[in-house]
Coordinates of C-alpha atoms and ligand atoms in Angstrom, one line a residue:
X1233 CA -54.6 2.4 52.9
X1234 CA -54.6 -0.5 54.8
X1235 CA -54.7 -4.8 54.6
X1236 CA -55.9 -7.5 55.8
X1237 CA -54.8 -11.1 54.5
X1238 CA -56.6 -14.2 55.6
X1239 CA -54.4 -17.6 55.2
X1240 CA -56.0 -21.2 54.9
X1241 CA -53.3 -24.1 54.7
X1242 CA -49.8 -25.3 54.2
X1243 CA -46.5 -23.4 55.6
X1244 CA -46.0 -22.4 51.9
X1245 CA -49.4 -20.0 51.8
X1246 CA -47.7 -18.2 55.2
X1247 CA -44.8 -17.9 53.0
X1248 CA -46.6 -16.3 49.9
X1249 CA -48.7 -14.6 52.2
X1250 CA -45.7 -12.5 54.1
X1251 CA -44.3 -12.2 50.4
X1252 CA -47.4 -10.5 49.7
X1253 CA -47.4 -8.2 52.4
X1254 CA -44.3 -7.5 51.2
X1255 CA -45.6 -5.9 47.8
X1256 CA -48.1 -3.8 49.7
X1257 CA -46.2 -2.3 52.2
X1258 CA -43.5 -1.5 49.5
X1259 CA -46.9 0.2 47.8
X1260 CA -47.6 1.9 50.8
X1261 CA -50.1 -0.5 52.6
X1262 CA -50.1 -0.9 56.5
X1263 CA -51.3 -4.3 57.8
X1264 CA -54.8 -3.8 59.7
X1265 CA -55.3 -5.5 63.0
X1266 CA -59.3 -6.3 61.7
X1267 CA -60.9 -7.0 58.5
X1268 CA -63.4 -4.1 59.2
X1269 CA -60.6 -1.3 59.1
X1270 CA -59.4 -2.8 55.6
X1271 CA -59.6 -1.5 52.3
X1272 CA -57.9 -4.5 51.0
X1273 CA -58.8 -7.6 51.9
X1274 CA -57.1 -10.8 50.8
X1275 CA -57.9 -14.8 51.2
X1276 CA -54.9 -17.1 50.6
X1277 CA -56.3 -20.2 49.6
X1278 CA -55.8 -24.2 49.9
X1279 CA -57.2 -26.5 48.5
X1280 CA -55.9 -29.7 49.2
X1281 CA -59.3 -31.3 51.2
X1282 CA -62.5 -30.1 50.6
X1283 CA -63.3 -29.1 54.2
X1284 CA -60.4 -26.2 53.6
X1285 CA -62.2 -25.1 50.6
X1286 CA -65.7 -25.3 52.1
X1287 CA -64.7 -23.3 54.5
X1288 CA -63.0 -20.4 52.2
X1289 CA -66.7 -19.9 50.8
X1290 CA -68.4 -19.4 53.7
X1291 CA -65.5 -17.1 55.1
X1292 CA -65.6 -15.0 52.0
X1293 CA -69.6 -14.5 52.4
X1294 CA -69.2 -13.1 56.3
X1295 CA -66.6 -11.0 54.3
X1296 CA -69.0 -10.0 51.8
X1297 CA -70.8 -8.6 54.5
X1298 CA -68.3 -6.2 55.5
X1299 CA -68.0 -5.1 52.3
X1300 CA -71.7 -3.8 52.8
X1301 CA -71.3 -2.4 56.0
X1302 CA -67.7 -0.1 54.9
X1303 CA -69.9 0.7 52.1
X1304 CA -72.6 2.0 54.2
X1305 CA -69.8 4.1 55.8
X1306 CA -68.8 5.2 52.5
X1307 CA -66.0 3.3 52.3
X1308 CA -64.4 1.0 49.4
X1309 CA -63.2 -2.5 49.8
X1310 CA -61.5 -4.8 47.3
X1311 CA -61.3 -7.8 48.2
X1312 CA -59.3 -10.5 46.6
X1313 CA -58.5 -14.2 46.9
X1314 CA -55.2 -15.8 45.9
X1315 CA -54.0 -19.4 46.0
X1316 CA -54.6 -23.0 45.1
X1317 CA -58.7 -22.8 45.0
X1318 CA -58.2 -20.3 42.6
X1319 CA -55.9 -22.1 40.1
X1320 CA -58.4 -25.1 40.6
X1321 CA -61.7 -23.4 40.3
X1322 CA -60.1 -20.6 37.4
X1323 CA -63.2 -17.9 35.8
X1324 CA -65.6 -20.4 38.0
X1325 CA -64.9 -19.1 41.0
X1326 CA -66.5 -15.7 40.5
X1327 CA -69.7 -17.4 40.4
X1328 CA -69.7 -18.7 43.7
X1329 CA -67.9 -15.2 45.0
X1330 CA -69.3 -12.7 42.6
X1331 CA -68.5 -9.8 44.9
X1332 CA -64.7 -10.1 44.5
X1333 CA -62.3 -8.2 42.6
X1334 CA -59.9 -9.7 41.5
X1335 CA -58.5 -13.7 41.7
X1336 CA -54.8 -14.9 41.2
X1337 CA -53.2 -17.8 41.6
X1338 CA -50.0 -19.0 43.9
X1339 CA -47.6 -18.2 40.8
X1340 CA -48.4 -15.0 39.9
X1341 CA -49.5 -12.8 43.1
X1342 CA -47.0 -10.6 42.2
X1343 CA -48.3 -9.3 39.6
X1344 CA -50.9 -7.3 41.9
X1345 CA -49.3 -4.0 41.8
X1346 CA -50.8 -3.9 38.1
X1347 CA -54.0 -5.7 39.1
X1348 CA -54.8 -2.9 41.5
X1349 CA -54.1 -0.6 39.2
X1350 CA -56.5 -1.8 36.5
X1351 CA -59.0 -2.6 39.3
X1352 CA -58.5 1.4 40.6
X1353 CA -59.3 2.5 36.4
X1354 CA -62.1 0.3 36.1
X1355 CA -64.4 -0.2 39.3
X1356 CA -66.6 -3.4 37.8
X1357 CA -63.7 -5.2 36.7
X1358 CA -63.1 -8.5 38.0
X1359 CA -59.1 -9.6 37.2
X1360 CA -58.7 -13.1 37.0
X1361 CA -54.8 -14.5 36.7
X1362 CA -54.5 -18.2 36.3
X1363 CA -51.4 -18.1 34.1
X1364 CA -48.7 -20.7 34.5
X1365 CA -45.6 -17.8 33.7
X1366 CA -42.5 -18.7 31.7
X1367 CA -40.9 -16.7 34.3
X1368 CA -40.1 -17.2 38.6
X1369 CA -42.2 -15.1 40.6
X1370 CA -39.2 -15.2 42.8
X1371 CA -37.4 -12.8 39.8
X1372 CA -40.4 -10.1 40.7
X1373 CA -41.2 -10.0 44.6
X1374 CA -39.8 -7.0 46.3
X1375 CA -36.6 -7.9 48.5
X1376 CA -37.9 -9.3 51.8
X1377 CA -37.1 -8.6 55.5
X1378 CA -37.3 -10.7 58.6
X1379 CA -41.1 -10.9 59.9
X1380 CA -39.9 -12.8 62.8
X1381 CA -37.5 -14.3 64.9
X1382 CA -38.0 -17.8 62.8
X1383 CA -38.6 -17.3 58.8
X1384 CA -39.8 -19.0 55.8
X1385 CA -38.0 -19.5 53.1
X1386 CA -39.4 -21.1 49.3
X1387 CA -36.8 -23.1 47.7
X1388 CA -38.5 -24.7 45.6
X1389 CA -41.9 -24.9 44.2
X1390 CA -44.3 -27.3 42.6
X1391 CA -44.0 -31.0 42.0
X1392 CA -44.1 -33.5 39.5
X1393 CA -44.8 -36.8 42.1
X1394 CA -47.9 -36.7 41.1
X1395 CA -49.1 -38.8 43.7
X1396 CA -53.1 -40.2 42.8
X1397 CA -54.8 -38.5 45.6
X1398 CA -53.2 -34.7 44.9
X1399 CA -54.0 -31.6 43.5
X1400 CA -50.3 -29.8 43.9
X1401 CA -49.4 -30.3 41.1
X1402 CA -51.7 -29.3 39.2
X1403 CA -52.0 -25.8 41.4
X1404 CA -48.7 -24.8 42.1
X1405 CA -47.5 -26.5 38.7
X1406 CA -44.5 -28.6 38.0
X1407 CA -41.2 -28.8 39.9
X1408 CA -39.1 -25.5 39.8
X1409 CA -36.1 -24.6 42.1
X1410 CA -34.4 -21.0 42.6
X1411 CA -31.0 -20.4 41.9
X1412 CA -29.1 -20.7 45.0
X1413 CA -27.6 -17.6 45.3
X1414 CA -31.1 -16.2 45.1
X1415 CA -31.6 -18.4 48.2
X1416 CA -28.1 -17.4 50.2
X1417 CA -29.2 -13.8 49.4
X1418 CA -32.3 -13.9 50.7
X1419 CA -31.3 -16.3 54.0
X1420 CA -28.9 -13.4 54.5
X1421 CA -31.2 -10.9 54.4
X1422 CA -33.5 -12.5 56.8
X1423 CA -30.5 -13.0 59.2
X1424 CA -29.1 -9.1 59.4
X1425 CA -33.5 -8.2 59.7
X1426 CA -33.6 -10.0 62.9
X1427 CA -34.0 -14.2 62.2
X1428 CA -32.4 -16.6 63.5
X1429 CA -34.1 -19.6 62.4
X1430 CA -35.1 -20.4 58.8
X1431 CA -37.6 -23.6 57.3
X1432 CA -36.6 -24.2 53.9
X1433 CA -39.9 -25.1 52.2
X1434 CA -40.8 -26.4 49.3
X1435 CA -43.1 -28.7 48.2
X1436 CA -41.2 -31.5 47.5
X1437 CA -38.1 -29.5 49.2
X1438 CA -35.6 -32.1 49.0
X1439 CA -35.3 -32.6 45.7
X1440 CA -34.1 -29.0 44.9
X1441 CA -31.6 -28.8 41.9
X1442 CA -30.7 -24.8 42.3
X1443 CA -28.4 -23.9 39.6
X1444 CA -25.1 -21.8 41.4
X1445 CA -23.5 -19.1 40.3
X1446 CA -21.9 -21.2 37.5
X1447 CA -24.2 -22.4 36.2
X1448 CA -24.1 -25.9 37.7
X1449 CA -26.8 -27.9 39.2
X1450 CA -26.6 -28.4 42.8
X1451 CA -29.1 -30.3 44.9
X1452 CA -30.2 -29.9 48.1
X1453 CA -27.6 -31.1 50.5
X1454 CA -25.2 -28.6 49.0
X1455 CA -27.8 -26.2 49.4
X1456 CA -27.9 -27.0 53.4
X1457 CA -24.2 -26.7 53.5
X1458 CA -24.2 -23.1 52.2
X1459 CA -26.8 -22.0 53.9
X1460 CA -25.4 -23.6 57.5
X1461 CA -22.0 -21.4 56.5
X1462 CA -24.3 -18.2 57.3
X1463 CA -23.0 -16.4 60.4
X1464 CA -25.6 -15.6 62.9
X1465 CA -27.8 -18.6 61.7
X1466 CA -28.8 -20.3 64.8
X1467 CA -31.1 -23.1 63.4
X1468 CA -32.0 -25.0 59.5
X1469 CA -35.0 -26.8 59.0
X1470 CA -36.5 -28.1 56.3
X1471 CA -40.2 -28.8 54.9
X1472 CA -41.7 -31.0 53.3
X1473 CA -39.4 -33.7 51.8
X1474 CA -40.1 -36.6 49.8
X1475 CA -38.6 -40.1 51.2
X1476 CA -38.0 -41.7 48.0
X1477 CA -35.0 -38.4 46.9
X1478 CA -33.7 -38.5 50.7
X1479 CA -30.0 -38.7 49.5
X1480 CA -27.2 -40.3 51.4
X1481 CA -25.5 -37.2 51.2
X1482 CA -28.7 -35.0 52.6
X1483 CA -28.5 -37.9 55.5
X1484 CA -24.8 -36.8 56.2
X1485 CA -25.8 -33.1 56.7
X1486 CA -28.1 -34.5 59.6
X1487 CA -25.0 -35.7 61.4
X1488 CA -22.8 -32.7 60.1
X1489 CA -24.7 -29.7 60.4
X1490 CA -24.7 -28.6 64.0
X1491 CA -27.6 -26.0 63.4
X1492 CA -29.6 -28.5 61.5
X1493 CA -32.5 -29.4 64.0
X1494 CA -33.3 -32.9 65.1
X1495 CA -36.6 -32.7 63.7
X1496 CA -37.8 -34.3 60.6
X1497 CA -41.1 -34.5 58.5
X1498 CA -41.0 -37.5 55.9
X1499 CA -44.3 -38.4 55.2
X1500 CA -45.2 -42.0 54.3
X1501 CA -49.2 -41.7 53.7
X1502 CA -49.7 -44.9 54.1
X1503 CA -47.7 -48.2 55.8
X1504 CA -49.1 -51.0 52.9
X1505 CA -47.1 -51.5 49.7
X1506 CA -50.3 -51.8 48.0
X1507 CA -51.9 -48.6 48.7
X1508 CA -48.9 -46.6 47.9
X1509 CA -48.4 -48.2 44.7
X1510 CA -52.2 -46.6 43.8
X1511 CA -51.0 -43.5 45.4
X1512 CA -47.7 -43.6 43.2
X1513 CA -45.2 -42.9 46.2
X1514 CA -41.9 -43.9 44.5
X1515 CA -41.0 -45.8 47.9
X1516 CA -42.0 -48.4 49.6
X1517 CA -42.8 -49.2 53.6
X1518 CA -39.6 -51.2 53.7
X1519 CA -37.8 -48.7 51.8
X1520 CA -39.3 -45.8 54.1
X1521 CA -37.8 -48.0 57.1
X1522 CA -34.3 -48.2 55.6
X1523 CA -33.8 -44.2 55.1
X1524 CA -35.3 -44.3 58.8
X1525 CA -32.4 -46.5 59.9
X1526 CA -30.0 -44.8 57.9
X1527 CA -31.1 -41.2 59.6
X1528 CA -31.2 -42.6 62.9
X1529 CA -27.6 -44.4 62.6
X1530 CA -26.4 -40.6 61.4
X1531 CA -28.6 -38.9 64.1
X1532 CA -29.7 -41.4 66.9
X1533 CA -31.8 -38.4 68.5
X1534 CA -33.5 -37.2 65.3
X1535 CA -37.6 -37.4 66.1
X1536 CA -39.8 -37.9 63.0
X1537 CA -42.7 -37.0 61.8
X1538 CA -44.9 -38.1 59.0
X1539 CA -48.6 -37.2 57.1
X1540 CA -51.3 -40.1 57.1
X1541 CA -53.7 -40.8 54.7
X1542 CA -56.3 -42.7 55.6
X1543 CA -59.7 -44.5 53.2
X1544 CA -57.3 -44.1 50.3
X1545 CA -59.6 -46.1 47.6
X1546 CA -59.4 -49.5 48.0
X1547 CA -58.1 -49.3 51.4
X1548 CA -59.1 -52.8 53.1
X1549 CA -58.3 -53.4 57.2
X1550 CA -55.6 -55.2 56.6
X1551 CA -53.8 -52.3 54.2
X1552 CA -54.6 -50.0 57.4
X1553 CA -53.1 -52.2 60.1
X1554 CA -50.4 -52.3 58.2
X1555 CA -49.8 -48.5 58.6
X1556 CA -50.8 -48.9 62.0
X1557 CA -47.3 -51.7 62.5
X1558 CA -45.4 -49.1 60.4
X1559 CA -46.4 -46.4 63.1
X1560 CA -45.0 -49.0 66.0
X1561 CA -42.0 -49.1 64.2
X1562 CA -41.0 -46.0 63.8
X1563 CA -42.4 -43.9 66.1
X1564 CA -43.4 -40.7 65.7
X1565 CA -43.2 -37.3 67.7
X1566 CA -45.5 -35.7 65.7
X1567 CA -47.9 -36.4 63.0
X1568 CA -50.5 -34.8 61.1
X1569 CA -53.0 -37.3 59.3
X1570 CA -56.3 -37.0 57.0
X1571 CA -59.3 -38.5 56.1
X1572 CA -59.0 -39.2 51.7
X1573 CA -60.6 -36.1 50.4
X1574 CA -61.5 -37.1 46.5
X1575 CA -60.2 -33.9 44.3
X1576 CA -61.5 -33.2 40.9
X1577 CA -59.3 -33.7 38.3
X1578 CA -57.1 -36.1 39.9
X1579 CA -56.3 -40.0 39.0
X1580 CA -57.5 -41.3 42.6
X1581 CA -60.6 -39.4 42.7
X1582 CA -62.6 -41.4 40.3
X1583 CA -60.7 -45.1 41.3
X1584 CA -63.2 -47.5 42.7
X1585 CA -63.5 -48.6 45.9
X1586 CA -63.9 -45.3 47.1
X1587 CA -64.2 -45.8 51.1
X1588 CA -67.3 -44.8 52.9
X1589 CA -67.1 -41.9 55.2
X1590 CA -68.5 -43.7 58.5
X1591 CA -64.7 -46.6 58.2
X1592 CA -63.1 -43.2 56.9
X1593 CA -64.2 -41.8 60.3
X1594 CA -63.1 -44.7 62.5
X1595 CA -59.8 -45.4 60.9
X1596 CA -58.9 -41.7 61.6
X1597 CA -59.9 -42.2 65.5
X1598 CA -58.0 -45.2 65.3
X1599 CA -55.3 -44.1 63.9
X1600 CA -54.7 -40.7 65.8
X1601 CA -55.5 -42.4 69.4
X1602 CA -52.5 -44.0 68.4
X1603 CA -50.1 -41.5 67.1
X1604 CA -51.6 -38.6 69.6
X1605 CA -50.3 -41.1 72.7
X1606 CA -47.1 -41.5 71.4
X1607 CA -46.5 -37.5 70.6
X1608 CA -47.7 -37.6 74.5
X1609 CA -45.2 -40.2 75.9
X1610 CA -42.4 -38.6 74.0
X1611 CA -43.5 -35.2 75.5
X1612 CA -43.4 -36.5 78.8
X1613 CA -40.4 -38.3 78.6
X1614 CA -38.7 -34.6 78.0
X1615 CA -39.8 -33.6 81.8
X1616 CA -36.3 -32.6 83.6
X1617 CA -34.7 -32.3 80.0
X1618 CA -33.2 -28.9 79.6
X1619 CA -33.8 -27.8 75.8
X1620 CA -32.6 -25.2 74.4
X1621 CA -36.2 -23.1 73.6
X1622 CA -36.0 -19.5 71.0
X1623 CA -38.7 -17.8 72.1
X1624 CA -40.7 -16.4 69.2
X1625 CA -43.5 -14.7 70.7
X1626 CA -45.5 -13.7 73.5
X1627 CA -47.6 -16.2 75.6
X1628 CA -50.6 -15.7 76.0
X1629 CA -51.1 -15.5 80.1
X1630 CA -49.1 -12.3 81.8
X1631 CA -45.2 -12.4 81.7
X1632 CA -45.4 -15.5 79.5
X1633 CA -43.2 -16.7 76.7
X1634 CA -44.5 -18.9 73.7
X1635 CA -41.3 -20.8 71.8
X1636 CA -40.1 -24.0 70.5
X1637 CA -37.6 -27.1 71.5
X1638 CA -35.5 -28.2 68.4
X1639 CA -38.3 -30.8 68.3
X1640 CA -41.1 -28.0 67.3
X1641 CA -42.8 -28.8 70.3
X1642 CA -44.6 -25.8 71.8
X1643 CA -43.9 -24.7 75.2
X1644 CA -44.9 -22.0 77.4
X1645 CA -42.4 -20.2 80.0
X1646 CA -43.0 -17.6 82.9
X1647 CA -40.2 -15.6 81.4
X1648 CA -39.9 -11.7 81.1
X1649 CA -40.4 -10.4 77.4
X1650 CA -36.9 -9.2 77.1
X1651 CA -36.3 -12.9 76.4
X1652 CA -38.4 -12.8 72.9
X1653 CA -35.6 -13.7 70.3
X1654 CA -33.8 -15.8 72.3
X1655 CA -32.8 -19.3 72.6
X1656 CA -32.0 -20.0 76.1
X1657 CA -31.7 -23.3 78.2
X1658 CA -35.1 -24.3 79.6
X1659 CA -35.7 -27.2 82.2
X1660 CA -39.1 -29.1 81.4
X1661 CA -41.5 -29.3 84.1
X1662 CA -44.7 -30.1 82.6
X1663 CA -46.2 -31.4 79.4
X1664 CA -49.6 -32.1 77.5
X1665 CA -49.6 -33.8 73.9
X1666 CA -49.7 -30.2 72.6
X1667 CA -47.5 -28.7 74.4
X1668 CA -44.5 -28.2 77.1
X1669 CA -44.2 -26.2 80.1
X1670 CA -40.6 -25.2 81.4
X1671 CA -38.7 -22.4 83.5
X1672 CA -35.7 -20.9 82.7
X1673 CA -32.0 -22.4 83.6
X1674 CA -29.8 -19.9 85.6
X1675 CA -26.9 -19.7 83.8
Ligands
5AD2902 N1 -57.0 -36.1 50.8 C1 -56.5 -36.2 52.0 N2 -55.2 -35.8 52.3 C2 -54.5 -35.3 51.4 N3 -53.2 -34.8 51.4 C3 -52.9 -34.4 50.1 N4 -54.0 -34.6 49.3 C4 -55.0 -35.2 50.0 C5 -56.3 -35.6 49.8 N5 -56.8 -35.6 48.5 C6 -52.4 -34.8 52.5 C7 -51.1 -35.6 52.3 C8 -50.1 -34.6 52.2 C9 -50.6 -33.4 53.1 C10 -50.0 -32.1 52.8 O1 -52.0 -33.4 52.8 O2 -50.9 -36.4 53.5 O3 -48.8 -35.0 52.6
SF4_2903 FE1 -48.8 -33.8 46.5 FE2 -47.3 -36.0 46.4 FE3 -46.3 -33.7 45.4 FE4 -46.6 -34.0 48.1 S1 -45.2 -35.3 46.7 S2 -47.2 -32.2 46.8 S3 -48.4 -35.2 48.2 S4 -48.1 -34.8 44.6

């Protein structure tokens, strides 16, 4: 029997994804290289904007389709989708996708072992799990193993931020953290199978509160010290944290940790005090600029980056070039930004003011010109740097390497492939705003 999963959006669906591969190789599943030698197929879902949802549907219907022709073979499929859209969309969603078999959401896809067995007993059953369980399902996934040099890990799960404009939290539910020796176990385990990175992710990551082995709540810094202790642990990062709980203690660990990388994502959304009130950030744009300081008085070479919103509801020219000064001031290496997508069910999606799509448009093009020429001024400044680059993958030319600075920036090296898993010193010679090229430093 073989797989086939299909992931749409955040670093936290590659996670459950991997986790779910997990389950069916321990059932005896190998991972197909197409859809059309599957006999399971699954989609792991986001649905944070509508484009990524939009897009689901229409995925699933060329899907559909080889369903038919495996059938014409006289092979089964079962195809399943797990994920956000299907906690948002619940029993709905088989009426857009009546063809599937079975639907779960992000908390309980690890219940599938049983829903493939009541799916195998009865052919015409469609299983749909929306539950929001009493219990982790970190307590029930298999143990895991390294599927890669750099590695995933959930810490943490869920939010309650509430922010106006977001559906997390009413997909992935409220704000739970796993014990941290369940963490240290599994970083372990994912350092003796072969990693030698690991992103800590989590929703709303830094504000973990992991109970230890004693019982006793410990947040995240702790949580970076003990996992920085690991021997063979070459690099920590750390995804997606919330400026408003970034301690003074987690800002320590940036100047302590030696394997912590110089890299941070700390989204602000928006630079006017105005707008993130109505998006209920718990910070403010001078507040944001403080921690900034603080971070870069503990780490002067730490490189930021942030998510943008922008066409939030009510969002006039002036709230936007005030997220354009913020942008100035801080500078950003890196940057992923959005056009406000309205989402059913949440607080910001029926505000007034909603923004029409044509300034939506051209405060986006605005905005990235802006942040897409700094990413390419700080890329080009690295030329004649020598970074130290783990190499994760092959490139994709002949005798290529693909791998990534401490900064996450891409960068492709004519290297041999018996450098794959390896962090090696690499002199910059060339760079786009995408991506770096380098050759390697004799040593
Ligand atoms: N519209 C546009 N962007 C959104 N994000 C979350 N919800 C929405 C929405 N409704 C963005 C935020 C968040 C990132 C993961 O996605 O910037 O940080
Ligand atoms: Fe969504 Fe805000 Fe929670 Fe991030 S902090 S997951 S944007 S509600």
């Amino acid at each position: 029997m073989q797989y086939y999963i299909k992931t749409f959006g955040c670093q936290m669906n590659v996670y459950d994804s991997q986790r779910i591969a997990d389950i069916l190789q321990n059932m005896g599943y190998q991972a197909a290289q197409t859809p059309i030698e599957a006999d399971l197929i699954i989609f792991n879902t986001c649905h944070i904007r509508e484009k990524a949802a939009e897009k689901l549907f229409s995925d699933l219907g060329r899907i559909n389709l080889i369903k038919e022709e495996r059938k014409q073979q006289g092979k089964e499929t079962i195809i399943g989708v797990v994920g956000c859209v299907v906690q948002a969309e619940d029993e709905e969603i088989t009426k857009r996708v009546p063809y599937i078999n079975f639907a779960t959401g992000p908390l309980t896809y690890y219940r599938l072992p049983e829903i493939l067995q009541k799916i195998a007993r009865h052919k015409n059953l469609c299983v749909i799990d929306t539950d929001f369980p009493a219990e982790s399902k970190f307590d029930f996934l298999p143990e895991n193993h390294s599927h890669g040099v750099c590695s995933f890990l959930a810490v943490q799960e869920g939010c309650n931020n509430f922010c106006t404009y977001c559906i997390v939290p009413y997909t992935r539910g409220v704000e739970t953290s796993r014990p941290v020796e369940d963490v240290l176990k599994e970083a372990q385990r994912l350092v003796k199978t072969g990693t030698l990175e690991i992103n800590l992710l989590g929703q709303n990551v830094n504000s973990y509160h992991g109970e230890d082995a004693y019982g006793k709540e410990r947040d995240f810094a702790y949580l970076l010290r003990r996992l920085a202790e690991i021997d063979g642990l070459k690099r920590l990062r750390y995804t997606t944290s919330y400026p408003a709980d970034v301690t003074d203690d987690l800002i320590s660990c940036h100047k302590e940790i030696d394997i912590l990388m110089p890299y941070l994502h700390l989204p602000l959304q928006s630079g006017s005090d105005k707008i993130l009130k109505a998006m209920n950030r718990r910070h403010t744009a001078g507040r944001y600029l403080e921690i900034i300081d603080k971070l870069r008085t503990a780490k002067p070479d730490l490189g930021f980056s942030s998510d943008f919103i922008v066409g939030f509801p009510g969002e006039t020219d002036d709230d936007f070039e005030q997220t354009l000064n913020m942008i100035d001031k801080v500078g950003y290496i890196q940057s992923f930004s959005f056009k406000y997508s309205r989402r059913a069910g949440t607080p910001a999606a029926v505000f007034p003011n909603q923004i029409p799509e044509k300034i939506k448009t051209q405060r986006l093009n605005i905005l990235q010109e802006k942040l897409f020429s700094m990413q390419l001024t700080f890329n080009k400044n690295c030329i004649g740097k020598i970074m130290p680059v783990l190499f994760e993958s092959k490139g994709r030319k002949k005798e290529q390497m693909f791998g990534r600075t401490p900064y996450m920036q891409n960068i492709h090296v004519q290297a041999p492939i018996d450098t794959l898993n390896q962090i090696l010193p690499i002199k910059i010679t060339d760079a786009t705003q995408n991506s770096l090229s380098g050759i390697i430093v004799k040593q």
